[in-house]
Coordinates of C-alpha atoms (C1' of nucleotides) in Angstrom, one line a residue:
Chain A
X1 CA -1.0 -17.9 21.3
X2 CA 0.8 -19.6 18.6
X3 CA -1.0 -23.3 18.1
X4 CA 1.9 -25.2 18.0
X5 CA 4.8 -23.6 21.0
X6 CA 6.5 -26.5 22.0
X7 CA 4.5 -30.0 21.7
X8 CA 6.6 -32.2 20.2
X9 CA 9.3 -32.7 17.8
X10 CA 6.9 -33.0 15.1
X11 CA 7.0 -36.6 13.7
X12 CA 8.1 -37.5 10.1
X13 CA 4.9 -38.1 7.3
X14 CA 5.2 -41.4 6.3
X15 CA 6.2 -42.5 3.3
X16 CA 3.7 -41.3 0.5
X17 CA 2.4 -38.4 2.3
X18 CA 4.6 -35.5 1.8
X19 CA 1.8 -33.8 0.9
X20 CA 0.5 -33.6 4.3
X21 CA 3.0 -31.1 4.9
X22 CA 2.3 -28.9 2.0
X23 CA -1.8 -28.4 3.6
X24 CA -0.4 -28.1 6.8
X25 CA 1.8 -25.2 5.1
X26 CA -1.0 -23.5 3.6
X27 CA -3.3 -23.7 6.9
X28 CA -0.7 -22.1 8.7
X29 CA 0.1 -19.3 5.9
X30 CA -3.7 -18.6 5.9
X31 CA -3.9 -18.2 9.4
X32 CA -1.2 -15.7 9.6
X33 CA -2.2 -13.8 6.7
X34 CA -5.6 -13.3 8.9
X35 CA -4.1 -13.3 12.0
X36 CA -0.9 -10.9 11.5
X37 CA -1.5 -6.8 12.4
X38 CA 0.6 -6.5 9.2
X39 CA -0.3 -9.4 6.8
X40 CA 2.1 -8.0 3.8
X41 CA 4.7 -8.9 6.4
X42 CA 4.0 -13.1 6.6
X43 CA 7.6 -14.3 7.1
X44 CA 8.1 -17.7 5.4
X45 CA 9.9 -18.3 9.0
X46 CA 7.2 -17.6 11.0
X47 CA 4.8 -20.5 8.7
X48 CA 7.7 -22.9 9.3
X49 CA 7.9 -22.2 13.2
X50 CA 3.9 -22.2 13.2
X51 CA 4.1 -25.9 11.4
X52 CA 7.0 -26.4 13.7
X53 CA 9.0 -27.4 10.9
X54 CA 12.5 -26.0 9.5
X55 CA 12.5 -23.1 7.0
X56 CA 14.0 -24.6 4.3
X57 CA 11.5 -27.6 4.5
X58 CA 9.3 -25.4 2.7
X59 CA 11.6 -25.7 -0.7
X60 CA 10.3 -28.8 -1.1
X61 CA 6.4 -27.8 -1.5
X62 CA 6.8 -24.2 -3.0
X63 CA 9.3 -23.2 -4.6
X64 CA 9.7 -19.7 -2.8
X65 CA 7.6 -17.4 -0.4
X66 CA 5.4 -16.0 -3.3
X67 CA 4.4 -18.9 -4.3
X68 CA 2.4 -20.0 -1.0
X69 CA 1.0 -17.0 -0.4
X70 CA -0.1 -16.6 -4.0
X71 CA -1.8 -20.1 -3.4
X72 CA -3.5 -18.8 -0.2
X73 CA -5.0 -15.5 -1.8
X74 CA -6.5 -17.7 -4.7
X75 CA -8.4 -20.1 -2.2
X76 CA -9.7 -17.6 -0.5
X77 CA -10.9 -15.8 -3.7
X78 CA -12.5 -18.9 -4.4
X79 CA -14.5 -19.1 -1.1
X80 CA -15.5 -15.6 -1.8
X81 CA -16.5 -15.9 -5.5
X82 CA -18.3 -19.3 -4.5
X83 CA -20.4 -17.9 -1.2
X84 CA -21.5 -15.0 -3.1
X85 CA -22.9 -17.2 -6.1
X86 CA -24.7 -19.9 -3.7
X87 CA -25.8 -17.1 -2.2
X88 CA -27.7 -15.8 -5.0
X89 CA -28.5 -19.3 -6.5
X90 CA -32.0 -19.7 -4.8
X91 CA -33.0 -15.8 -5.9
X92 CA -36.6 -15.7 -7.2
X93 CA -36.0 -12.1 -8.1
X94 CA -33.2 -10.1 -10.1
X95 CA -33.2 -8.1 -6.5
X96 CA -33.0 -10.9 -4.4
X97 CA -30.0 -11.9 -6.6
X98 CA -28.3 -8.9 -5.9
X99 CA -29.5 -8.2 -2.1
X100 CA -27.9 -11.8 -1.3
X101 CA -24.6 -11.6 -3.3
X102 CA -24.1 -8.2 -1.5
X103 CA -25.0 -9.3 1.8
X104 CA -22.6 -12.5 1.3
X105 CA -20.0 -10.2 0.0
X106 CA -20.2 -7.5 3.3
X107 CA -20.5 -10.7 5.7
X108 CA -17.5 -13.0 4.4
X109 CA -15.6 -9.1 4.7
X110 CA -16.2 -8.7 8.1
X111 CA -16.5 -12.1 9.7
X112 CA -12.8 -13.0 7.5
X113 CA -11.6 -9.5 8.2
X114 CA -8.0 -11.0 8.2
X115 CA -8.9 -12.3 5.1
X116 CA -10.8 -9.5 3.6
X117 CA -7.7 -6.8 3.9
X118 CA -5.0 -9.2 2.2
X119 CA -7.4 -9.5 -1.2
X120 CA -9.2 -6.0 -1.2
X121 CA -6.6 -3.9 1.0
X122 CA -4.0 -3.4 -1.3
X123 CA -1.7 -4.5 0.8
X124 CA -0.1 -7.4 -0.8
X125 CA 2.3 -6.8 -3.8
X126 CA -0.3 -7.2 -6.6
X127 CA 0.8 -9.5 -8.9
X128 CA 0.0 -12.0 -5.5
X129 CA -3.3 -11.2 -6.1
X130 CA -6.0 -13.4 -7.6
X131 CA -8.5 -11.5 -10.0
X132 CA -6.1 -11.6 -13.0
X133 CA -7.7 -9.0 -15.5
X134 CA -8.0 -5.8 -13.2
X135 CA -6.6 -7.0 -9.9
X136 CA -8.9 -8.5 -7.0
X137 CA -12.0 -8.6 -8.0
X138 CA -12.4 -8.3 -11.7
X139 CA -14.8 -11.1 -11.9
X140 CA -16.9 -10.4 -8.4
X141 CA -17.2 -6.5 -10.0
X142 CA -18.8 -8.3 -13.1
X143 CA -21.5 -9.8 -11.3
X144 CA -22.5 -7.4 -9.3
X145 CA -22.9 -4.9 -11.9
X146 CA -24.7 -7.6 -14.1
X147 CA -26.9 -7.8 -11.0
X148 CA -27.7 -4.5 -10.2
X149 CA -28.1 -3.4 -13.9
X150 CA -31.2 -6.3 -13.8
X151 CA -32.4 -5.5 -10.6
X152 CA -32.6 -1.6 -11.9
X153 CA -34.2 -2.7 -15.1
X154 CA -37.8 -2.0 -16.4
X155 CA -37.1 0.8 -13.6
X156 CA -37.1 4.7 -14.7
X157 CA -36.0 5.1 -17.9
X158 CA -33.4 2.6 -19.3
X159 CA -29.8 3.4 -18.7
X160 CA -27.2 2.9 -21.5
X161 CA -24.1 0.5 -20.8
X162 CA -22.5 3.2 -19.3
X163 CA -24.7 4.7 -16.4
X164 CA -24.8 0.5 -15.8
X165 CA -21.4 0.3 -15.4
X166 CA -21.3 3.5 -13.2
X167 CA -23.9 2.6 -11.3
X168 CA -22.5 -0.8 -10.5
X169 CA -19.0 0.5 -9.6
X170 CA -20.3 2.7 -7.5
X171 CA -22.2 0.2 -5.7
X172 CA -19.1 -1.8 -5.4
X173 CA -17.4 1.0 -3.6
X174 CA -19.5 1.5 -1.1
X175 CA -20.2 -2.3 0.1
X176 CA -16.2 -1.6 0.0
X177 CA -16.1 1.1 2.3
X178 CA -18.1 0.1 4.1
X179 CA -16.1 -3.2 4.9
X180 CA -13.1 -1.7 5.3
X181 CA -13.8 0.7 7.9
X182 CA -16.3 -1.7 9.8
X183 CA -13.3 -3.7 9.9
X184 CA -10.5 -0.8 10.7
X185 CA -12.2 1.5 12.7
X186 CA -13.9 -0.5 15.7
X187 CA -13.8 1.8 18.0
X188 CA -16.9 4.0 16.3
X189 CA -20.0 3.3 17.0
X190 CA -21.5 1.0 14.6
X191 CA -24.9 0.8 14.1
X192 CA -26.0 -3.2 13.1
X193 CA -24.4 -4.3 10.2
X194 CA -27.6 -5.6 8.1
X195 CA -29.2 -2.3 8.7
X196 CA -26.6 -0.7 6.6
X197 CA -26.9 -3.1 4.0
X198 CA -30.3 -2.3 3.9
X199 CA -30.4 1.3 3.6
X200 CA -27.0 1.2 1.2
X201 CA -29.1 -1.6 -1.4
X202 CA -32.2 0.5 -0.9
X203 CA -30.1 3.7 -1.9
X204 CA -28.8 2.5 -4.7
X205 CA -31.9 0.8 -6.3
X206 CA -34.5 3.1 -5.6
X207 CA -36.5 0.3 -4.1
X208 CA -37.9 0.9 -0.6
X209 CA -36.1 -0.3 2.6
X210 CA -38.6 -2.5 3.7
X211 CA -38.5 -4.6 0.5
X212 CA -34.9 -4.8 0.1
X213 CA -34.8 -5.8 4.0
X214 CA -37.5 -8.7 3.5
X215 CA -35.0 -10.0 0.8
X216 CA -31.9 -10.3 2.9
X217 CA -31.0 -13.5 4.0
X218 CA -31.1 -14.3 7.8
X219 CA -27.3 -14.2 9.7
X220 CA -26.6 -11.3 11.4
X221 CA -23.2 -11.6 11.9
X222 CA -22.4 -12.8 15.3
X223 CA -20.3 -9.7 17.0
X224 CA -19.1 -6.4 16.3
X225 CA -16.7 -4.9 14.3
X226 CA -12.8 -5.7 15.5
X227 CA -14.3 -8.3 18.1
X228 CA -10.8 -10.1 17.8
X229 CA -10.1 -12.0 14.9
X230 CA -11.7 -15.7 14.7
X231 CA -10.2 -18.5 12.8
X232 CA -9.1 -20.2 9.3
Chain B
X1 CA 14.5 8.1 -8.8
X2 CA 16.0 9.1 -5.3
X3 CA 16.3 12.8 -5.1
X4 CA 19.8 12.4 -3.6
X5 CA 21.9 9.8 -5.4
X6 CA 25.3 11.5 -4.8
X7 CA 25.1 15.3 -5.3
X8 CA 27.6 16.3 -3.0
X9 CA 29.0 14.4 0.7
X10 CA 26.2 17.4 2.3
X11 CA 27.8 20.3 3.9
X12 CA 27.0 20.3 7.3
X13 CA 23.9 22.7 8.9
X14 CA 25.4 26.2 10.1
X15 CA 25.5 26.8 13.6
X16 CA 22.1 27.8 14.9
X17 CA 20.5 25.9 11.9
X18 CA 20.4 22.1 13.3
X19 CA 16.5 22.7 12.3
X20 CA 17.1 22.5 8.8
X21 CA 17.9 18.7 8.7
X22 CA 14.3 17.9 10.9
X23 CA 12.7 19.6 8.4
X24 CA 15.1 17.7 5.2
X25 CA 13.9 14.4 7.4
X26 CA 10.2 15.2 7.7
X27 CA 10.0 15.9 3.6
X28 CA 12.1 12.8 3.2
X29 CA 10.1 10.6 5.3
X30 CA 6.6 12.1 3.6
X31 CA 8.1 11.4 0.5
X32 CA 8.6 8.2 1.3
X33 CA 5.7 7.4 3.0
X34 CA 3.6 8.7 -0.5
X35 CA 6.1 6.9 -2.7
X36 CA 6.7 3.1 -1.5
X37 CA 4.9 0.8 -2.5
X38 CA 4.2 -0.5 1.3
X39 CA 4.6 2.5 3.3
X40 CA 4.3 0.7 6.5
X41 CA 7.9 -1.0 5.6
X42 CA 9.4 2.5 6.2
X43 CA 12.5 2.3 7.4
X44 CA 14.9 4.5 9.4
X45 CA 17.7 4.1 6.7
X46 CA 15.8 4.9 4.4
X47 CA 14.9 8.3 5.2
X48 CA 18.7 9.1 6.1
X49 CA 19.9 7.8 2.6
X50 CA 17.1 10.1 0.9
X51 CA 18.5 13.3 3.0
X52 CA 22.1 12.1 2.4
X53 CA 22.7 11.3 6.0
X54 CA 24.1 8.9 8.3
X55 CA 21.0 6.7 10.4
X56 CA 22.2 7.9 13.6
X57 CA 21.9 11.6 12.8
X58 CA 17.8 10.8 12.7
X59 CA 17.9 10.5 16.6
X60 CA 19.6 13.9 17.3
X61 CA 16.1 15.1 15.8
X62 CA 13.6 12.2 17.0
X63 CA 13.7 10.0 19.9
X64 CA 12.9 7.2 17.4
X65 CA 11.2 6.0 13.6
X66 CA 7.9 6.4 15.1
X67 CA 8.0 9.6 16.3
X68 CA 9.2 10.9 13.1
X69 CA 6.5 8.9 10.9
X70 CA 4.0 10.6 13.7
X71 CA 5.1 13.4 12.9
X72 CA 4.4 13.2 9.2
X73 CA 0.9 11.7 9.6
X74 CA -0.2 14.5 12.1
X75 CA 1.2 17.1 9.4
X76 CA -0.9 15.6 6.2
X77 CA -3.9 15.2 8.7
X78 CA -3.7 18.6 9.1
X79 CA -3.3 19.5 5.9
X80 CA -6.6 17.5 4.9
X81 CA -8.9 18.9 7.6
X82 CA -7.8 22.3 6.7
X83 CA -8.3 21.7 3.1
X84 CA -11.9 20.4 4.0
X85 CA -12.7 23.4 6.0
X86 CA -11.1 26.0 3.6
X87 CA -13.0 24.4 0.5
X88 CA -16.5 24.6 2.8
X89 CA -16.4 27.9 3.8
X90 CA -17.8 29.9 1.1
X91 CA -20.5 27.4 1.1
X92 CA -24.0 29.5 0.4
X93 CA -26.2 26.5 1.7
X94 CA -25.8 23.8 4.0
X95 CA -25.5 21.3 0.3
X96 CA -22.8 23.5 -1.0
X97 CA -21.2 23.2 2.6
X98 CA -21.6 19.3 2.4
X99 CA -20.6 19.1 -1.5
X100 CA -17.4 21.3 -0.8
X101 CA -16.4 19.3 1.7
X102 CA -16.9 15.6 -0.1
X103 CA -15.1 16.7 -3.3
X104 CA -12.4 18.3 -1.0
X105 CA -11.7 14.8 0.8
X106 CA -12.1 13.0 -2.7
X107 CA -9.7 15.3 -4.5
X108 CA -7.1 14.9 -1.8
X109 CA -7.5 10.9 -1.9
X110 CA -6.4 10.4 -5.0
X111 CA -4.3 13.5 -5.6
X112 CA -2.1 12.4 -2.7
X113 CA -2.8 8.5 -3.0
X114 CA 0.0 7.7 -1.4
X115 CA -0.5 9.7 2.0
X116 CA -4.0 8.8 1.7
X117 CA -3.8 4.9 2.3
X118 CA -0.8 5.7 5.3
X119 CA -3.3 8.0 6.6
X120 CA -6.8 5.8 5.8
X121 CA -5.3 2.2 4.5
X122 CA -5.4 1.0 8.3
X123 CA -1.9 -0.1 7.2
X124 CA 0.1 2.3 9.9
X125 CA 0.2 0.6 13.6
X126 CA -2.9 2.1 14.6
X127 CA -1.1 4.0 17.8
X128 CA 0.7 6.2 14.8
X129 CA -2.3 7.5 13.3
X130 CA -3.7 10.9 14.2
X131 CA -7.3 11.8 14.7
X132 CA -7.3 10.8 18.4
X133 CA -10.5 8.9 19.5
X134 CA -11.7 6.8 16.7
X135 CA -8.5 6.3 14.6
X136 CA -7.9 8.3 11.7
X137 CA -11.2 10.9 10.8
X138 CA -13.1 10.6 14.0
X139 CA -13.3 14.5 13.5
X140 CA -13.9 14.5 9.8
X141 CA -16.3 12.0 9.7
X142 CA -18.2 14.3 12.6
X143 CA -17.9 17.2 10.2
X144 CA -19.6 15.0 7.6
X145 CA -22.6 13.8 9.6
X146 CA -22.9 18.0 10.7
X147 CA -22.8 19.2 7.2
X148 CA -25.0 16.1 5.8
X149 CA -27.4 16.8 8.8
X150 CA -27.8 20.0 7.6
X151 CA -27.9 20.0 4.2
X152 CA -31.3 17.3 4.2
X153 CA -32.6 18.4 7.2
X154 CA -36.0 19.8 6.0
X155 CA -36.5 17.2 3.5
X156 CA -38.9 14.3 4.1
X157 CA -39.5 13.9 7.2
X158 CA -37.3 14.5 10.3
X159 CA -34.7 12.3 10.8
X160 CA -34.1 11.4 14.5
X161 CA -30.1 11.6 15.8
X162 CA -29.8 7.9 14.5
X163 CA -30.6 7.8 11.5
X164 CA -28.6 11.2 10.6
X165 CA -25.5 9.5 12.3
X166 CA -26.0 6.3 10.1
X167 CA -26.3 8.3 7.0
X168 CA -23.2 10.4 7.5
X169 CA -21.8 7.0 8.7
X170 CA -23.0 5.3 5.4
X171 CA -21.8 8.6 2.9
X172 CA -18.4 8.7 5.0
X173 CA -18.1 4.6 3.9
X174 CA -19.1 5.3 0.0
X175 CA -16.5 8.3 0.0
X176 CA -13.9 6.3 1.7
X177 CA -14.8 3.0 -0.8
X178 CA -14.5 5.1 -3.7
X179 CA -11.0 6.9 -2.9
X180 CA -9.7 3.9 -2.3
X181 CA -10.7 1.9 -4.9
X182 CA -9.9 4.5 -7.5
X183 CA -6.3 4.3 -6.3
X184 CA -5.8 0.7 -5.5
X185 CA -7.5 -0.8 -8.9
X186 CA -6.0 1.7 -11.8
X187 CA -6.8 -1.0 -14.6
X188 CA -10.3 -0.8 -13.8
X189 CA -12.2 1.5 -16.7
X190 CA -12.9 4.5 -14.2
X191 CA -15.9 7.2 -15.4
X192 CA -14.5 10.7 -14.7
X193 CA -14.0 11.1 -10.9
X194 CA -16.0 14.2 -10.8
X195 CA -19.4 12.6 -12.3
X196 CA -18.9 9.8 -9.7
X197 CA -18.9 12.4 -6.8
X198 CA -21.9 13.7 -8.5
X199 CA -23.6 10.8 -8.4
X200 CA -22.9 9.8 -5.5
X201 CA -23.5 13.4 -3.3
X202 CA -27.0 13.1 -5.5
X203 CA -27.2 9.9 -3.9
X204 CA -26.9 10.4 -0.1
X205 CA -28.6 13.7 -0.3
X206 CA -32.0 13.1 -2.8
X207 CA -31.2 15.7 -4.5
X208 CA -30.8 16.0 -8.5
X209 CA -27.3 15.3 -9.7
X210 CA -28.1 18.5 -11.6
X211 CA -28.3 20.6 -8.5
X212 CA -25.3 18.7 -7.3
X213 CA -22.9 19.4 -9.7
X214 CA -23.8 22.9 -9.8
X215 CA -22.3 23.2 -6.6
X216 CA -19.5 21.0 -7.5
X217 CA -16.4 23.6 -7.2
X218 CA -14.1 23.6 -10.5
X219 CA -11.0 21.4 -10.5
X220 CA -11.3 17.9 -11.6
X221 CA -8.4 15.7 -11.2
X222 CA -5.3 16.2 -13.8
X223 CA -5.1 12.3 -14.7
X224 CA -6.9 9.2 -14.2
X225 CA -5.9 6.7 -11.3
X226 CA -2.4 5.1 -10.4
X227 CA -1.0 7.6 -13.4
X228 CA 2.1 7.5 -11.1
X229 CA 2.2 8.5 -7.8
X230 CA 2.5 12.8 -7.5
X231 CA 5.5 14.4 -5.2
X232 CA 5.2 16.0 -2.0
Chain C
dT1 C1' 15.9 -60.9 8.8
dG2 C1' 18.8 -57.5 6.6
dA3 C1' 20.3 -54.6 2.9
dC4 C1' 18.9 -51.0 -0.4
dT5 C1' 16.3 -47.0 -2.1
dT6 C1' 14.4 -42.8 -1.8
dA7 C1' 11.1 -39.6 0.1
dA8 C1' 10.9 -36.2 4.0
dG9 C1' 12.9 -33.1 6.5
dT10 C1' 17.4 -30.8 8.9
dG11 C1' 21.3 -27.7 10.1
dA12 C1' 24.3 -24.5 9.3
dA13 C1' 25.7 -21.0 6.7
dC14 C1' 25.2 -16.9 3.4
dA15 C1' 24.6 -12.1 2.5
dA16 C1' 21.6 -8.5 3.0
dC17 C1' 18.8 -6.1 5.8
dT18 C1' 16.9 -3.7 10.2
dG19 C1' 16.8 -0.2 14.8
dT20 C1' 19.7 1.5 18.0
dT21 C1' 23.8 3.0 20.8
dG22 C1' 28.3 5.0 22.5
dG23 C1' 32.1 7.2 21.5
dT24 C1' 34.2 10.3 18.1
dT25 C1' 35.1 13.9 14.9
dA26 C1' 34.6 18.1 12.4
dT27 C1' 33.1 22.7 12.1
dC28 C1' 31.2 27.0 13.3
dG29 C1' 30.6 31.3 16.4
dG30 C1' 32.5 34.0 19.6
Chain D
dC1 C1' 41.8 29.0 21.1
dC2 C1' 37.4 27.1 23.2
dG3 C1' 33.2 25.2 23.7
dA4 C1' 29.1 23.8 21.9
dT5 C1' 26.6 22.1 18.1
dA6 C1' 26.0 18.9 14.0
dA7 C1' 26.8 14.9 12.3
dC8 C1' 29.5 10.6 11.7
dC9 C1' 31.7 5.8 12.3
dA10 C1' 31.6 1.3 13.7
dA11 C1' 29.5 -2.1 15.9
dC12 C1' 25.6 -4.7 18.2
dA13 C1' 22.1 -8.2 18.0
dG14 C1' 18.4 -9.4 15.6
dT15 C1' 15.8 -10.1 11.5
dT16 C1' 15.0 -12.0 6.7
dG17 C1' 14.9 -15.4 2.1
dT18 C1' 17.5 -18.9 0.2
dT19 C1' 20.9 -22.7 -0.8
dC20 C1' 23.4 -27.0 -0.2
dA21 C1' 24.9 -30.9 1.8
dC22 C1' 23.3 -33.9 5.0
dT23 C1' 20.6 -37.2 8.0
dT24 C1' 16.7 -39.9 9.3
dA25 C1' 13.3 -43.2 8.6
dA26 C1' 9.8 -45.6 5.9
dG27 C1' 8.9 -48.9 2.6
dT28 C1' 10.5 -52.8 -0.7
dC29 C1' 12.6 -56.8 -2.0
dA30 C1' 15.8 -60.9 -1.5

DNA sequence: TGACTTAAGTGAACAACTGTTGGTTATCGG
DNA sequence: CCGATAACCAACAGTTGTTCACTTAAGTCA
């Protein structure tokens, strides 16, 4: 299973490319973290025997454990933060805005499961954790309620700061849940996964199923929930 | 912090009383469980150097760790599904049934954080976790679709078998998002808890938050999230 | 070509852990 | 005093993160 087993001594970089090492490090650290039943228990061992290289090699690119997962999370943060805004770059509407960010958002959950439970699981000692201010996702939270409170406006009666804020949190927690047991619970059976985004953005807007579905970018994702974990 | 420190070298059990110690262990290894930081990391010593004990006494009471951290999780199952069904049972409508229940399962999250996320977090090696078929709440979440079944049947127009899983499905998610949230991300600005089960019962069920909280029994949550974790 | 420098990566050891076992002791009840 | 119960002691083989002195080899320059 492991990608590396036994193929070769592993050759020396040359000269100016110890950094060559240091990727290879963090590709093999990532993998793990998505791969591992128990990500919060990446040994810096197992990277080294995955790069097929000694433990202590490590010292030279990071200067402990921490360190390279720390580095890991914040990529991955990154891809997140980064999907979710291309996502919604083409919008046309303050809904479509948030329908795509969403939908980005519940699909990088579940197709990077691995992935998904090391930055939102509250698994990983959090000072590890990208999303300075209020752990992972401080800044992802902002958007969406900034989203939501303009795809809700001009709607109903206005809603102070407050019910904004509320209303945005609580949207969060549900594309939450519902990542987090699509992802942990496989064995129930799941209905397809852009039908719940539907209904759940139709709930929580008011708008009508049918509009919020027209909005949602195509890309169902390709299998069901706990369908084995795919790659880096 | 440890209960035990050094009180005394613990007199040994009388005679017919080798009980007394499985019980010590089981509190131990709960307290544990609710109190670490990464519950999964567990470990057999620690739970004898909480009772005061030497590791190998553990196995006079438990073939091995698992067993006893099975035993644990089946006990605090228990204790929520009872807690569920005792909150719901003077219920005077199928919504009071429903709201009962919800804020019963929400209370317990966060009140008992720390035996939530061992029970919910998908963090225990899922062969450990009670609640049989579907991993942990296969028969609470079945509760959940009954009760939400019941409490909107009526409304609108009929809903087929489908659709009333998926919205017990989708309410069972929000819950679940919410609890978790609310414990793992204390530095996020919560509302009170009890105005976000409002809203959110008001949600899933179309009915006014008004009418909702109504129904909502008394008891919001002493203190706001991650104020410390709360014994045994 | 051959010596020199230095980046790249090792090997072995460390102390601290872990689950588990087999044999041993202390103590209580009769 | 005897036997059974309750619990312990010491050791095991296996982990882990980290350090330090060391080797190997690639590139440079005479």
């Amino acid at each position: 299973m492991s990608s590396q087993e036994w193929s070769a001594p592993r050759r020396r970089n040359p000269r100016g490319q110890g950094q060559v090492l240091k990727a290879q490090l963090v590709d093999a650290a990532a993998k793990l973290l998505a791969t591992l039943d128990q990500p919060e228990t990446l040994t810096l061992r197992q990277v080294a025997r995955e790069v097929g290289v000694a433990p202590a090699s490590i010292y030279s690119h990071f200067p402990d454990l921490s360190a390279l997962i720390q580095h890991v999370l914040r990529l991955r943060y990154e891809e997140l933060a980064r999907l979710m805004d291309e996502a919604a770059r083409p919008a046309a509407s303050p809904l479509a805005d948030l329908v795509a960010r969403c939908a980005a958002y519940v699909r990088w959950g579940v197709d990077q499961r691995g992935h998904y439970r090391t930055l939102f699981g509250g698994r990983m000692p959090a000072d590890l954790v990208p999303g300075t201010a209020h752990g992972a996702g401080a800044e992802l939270l902002g958007a969406v309620v900034a989203s939501l409170a303009a795809a809700t406006t001009g709607e109903r009666e206005r809603r102070t700061a407050d019910q904004q804020w509320q209303a945005g949190l609580m949207l969060w927690t549900a594309l939450h849940g519902l990542v987090s047991l699509y992802n942990d619970h496989g064995t129930i059976p799941w209905p397809p996964l852009d039908g719940l985004i539907t209904d759940l953005l139709s709930l929580h807007t008011g708008r009508p199923a049918a509009e919020v579905e027209a909005l949602l970018p195509q890309g169902e994702v390709a299998s069901g929930p706990a369908a084995g974990l795919r790659g880096t």
